[in-house]
mmCIF file of C-alpha atoms in Angstrom:
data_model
loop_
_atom_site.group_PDB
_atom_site.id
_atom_site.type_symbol
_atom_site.label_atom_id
_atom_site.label_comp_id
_atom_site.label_asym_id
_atom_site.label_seq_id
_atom_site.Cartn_x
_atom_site.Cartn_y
_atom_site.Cartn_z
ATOM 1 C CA UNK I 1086 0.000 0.000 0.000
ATOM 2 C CA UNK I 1087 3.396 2.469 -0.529
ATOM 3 C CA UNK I 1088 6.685 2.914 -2.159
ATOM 4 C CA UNK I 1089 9.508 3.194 -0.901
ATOM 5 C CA UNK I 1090 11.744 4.904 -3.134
ATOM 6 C CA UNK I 1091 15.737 6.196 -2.581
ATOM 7 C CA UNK I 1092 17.715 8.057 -5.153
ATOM 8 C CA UNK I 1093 21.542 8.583 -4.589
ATOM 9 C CA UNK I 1094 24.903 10.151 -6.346
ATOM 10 C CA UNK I 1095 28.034 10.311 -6.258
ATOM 11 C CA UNK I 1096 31.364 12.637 -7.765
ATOM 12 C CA UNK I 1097 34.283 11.761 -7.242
ATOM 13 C CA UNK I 1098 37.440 14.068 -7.429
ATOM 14 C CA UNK I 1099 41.144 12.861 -8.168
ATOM 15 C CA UNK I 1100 43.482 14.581 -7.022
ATOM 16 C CA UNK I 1101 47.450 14.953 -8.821
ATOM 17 C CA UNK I 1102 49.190 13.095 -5.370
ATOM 18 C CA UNK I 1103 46.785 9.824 -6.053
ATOM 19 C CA UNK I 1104 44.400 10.826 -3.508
ATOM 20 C CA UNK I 1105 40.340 11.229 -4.444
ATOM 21 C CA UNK I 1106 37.627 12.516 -2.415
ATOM 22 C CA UNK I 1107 33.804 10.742 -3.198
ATOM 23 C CA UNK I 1108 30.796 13.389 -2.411
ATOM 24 C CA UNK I 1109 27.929 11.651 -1.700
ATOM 25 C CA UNK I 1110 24.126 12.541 -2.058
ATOM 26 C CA UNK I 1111 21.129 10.287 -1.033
ATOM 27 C CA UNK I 1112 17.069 11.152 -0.673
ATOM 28 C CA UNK I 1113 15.010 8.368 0.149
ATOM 29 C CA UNK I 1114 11.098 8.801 0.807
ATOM 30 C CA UNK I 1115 8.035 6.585 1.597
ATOM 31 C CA UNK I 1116 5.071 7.868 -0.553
ATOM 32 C CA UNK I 1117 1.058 6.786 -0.630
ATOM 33 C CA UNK I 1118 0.632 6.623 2.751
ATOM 34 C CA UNK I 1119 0.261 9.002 5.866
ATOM 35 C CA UNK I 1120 3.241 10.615 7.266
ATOM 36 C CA UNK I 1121 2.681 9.206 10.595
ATOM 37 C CA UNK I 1122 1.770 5.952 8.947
ATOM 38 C CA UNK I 1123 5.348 6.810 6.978
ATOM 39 C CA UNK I 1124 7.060 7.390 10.815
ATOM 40 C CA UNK I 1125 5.952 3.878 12.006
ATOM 41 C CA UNK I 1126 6.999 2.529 8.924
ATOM 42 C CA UNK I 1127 10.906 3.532 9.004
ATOM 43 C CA UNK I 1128 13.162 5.885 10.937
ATOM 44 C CA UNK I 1129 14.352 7.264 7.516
ATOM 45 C CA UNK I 1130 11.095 7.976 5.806
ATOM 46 C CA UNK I 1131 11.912 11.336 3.939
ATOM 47 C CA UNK I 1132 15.493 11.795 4.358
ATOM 48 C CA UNK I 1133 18.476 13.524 2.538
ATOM 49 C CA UNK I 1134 22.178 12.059 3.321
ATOM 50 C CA UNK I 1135 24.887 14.533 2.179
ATOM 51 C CA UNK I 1136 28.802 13.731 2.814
ATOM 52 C CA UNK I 1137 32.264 12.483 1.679
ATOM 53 C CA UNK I 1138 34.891 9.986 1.543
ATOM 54 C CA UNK I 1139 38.673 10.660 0.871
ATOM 55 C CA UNK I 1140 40.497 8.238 0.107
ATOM 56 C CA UNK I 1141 44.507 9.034 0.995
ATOM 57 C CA UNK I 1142 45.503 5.945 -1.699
ATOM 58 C CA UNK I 1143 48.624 5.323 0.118
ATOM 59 C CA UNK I 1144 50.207 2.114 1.529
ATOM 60 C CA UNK I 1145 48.010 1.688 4.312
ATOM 61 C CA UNK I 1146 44.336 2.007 2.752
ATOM 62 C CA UNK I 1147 43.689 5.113 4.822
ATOM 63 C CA UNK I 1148 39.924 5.992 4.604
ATOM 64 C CA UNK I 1149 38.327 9.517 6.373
ATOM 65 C CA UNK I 1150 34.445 9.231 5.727
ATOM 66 C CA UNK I 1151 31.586 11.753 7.174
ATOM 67 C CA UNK I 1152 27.793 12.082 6.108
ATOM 68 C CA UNK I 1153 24.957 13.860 7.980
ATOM 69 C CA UNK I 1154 21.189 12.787 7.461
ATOM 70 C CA UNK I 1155 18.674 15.492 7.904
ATOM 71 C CA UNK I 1156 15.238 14.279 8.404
ATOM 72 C CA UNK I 1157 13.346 16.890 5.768
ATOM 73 C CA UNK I 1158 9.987 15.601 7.151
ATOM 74 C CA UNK I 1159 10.612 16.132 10.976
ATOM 75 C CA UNK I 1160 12.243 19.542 12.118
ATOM 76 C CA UNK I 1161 15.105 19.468 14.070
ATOM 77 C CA UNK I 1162 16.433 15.550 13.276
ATOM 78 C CA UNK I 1163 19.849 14.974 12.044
ATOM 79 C CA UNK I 1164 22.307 12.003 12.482
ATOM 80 C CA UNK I 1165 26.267 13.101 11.705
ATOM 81 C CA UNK I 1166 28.934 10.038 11.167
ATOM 82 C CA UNK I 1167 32.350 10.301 11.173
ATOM 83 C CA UNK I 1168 35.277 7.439 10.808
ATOM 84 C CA UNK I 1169 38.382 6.732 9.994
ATOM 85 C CA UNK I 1170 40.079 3.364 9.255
ATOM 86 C CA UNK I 1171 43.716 2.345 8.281
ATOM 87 C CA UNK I 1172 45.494 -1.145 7.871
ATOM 88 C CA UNK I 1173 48.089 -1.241 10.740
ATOM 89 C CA UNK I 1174 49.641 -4.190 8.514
ATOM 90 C CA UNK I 1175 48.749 -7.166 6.015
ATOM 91 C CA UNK I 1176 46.750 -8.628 8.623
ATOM 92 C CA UNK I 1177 45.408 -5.981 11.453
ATOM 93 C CA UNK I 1178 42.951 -2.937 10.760
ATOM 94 C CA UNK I 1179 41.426 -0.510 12.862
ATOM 95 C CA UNK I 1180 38.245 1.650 12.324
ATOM 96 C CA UNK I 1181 37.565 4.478 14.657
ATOM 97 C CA UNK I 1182 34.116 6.863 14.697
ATOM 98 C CA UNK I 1183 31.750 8.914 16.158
ATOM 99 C CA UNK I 1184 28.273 8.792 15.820
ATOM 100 C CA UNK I 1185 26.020 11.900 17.004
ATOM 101 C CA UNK I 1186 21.740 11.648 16.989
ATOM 102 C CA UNK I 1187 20.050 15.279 17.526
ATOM 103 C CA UNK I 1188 16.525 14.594 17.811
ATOM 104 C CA UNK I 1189 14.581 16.175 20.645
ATOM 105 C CA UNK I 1190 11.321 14.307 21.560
ATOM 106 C CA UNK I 1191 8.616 16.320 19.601
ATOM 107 C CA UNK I 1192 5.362 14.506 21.171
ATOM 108 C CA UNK I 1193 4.810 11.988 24.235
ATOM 109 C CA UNK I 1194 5.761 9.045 22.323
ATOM 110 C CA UNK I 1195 9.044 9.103 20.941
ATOM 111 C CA UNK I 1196 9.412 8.200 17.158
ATOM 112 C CA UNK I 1197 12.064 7.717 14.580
ATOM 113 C CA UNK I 1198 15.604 8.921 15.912
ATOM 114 C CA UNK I 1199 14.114 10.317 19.167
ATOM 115 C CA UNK I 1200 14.421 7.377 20.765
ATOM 116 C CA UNK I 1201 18.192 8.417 20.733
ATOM 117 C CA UNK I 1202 18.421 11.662 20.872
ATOM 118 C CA UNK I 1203 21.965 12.230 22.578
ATOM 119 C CA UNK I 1204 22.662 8.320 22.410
ATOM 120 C CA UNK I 1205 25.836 9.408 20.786
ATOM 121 C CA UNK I 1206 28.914 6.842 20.879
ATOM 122 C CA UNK I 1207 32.533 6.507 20.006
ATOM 123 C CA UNK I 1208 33.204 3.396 18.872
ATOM 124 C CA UNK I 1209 37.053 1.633 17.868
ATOM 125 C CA UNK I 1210 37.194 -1.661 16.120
ATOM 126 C CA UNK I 1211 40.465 -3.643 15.693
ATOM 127 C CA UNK I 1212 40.179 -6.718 13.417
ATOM 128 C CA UNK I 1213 42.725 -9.618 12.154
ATOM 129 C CA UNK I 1214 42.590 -11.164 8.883
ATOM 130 C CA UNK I 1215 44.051 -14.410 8.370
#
């Protein structure tokens, strides 16, 4: 009884050292039905993701990657990402990040990213290929 629809692009930039930087757009939306049938549906129901990877190209596989999505349906509801991740050798990587949720409760019941607003985290994985 809906679609569910998402539309993205990329550009990427290469730079004369070997390096490139990937800009990224995304819209995704949920049409045909209510918009709080559309909220109980998915957190992302009419949502725009902007952001950018750059890739350093070197020895390592050094990766810096951030994207923001801004809820254009609800005001005031945003989720920013940023990481980072580099081999430390052939067979150990790490990933490092934050992750911040702005998304004040609007109503009693919380919906979408309400449920956690200010649930941010910093995270660090270390994995080992074999």
């Amino acid at each position: 009884d809906h679609t569910d629809t998402a539309l993205g692009l990329d550009y990427t930039v290469h730079y004369d050292n070997d390096q490139e930087t990937i800009f990224l757009f995304e819209a995704s939306a949920i049409f045909g039905i209510s918009e709080r049938r559309r909220a109980e549906l998915s957190t992302f129901q009419r949502d725009v993701l902007v952001g950018f990877k750059h890739l350093f190209n070197d020895v390592m596989g050094s990766e810096f990657t951030t994207s923001l999505i801004v809820d254009m349906e609800r005001d005031d509801e945003r989720l920013l990402n940023l990481s980072f991740t580099r081999r430390l050798s052939d067979s150990w990587k790490f990933n490092t990040g934050l992750r911040l949720y702005h998304a004040p409760q609007k109503e009693s019941v919380s919906t979408g990213l309400e449920f956690l607003h200010r649930d941010n985290h910093f995270f660090f994985n270390l994995s080992r290929y074999f």
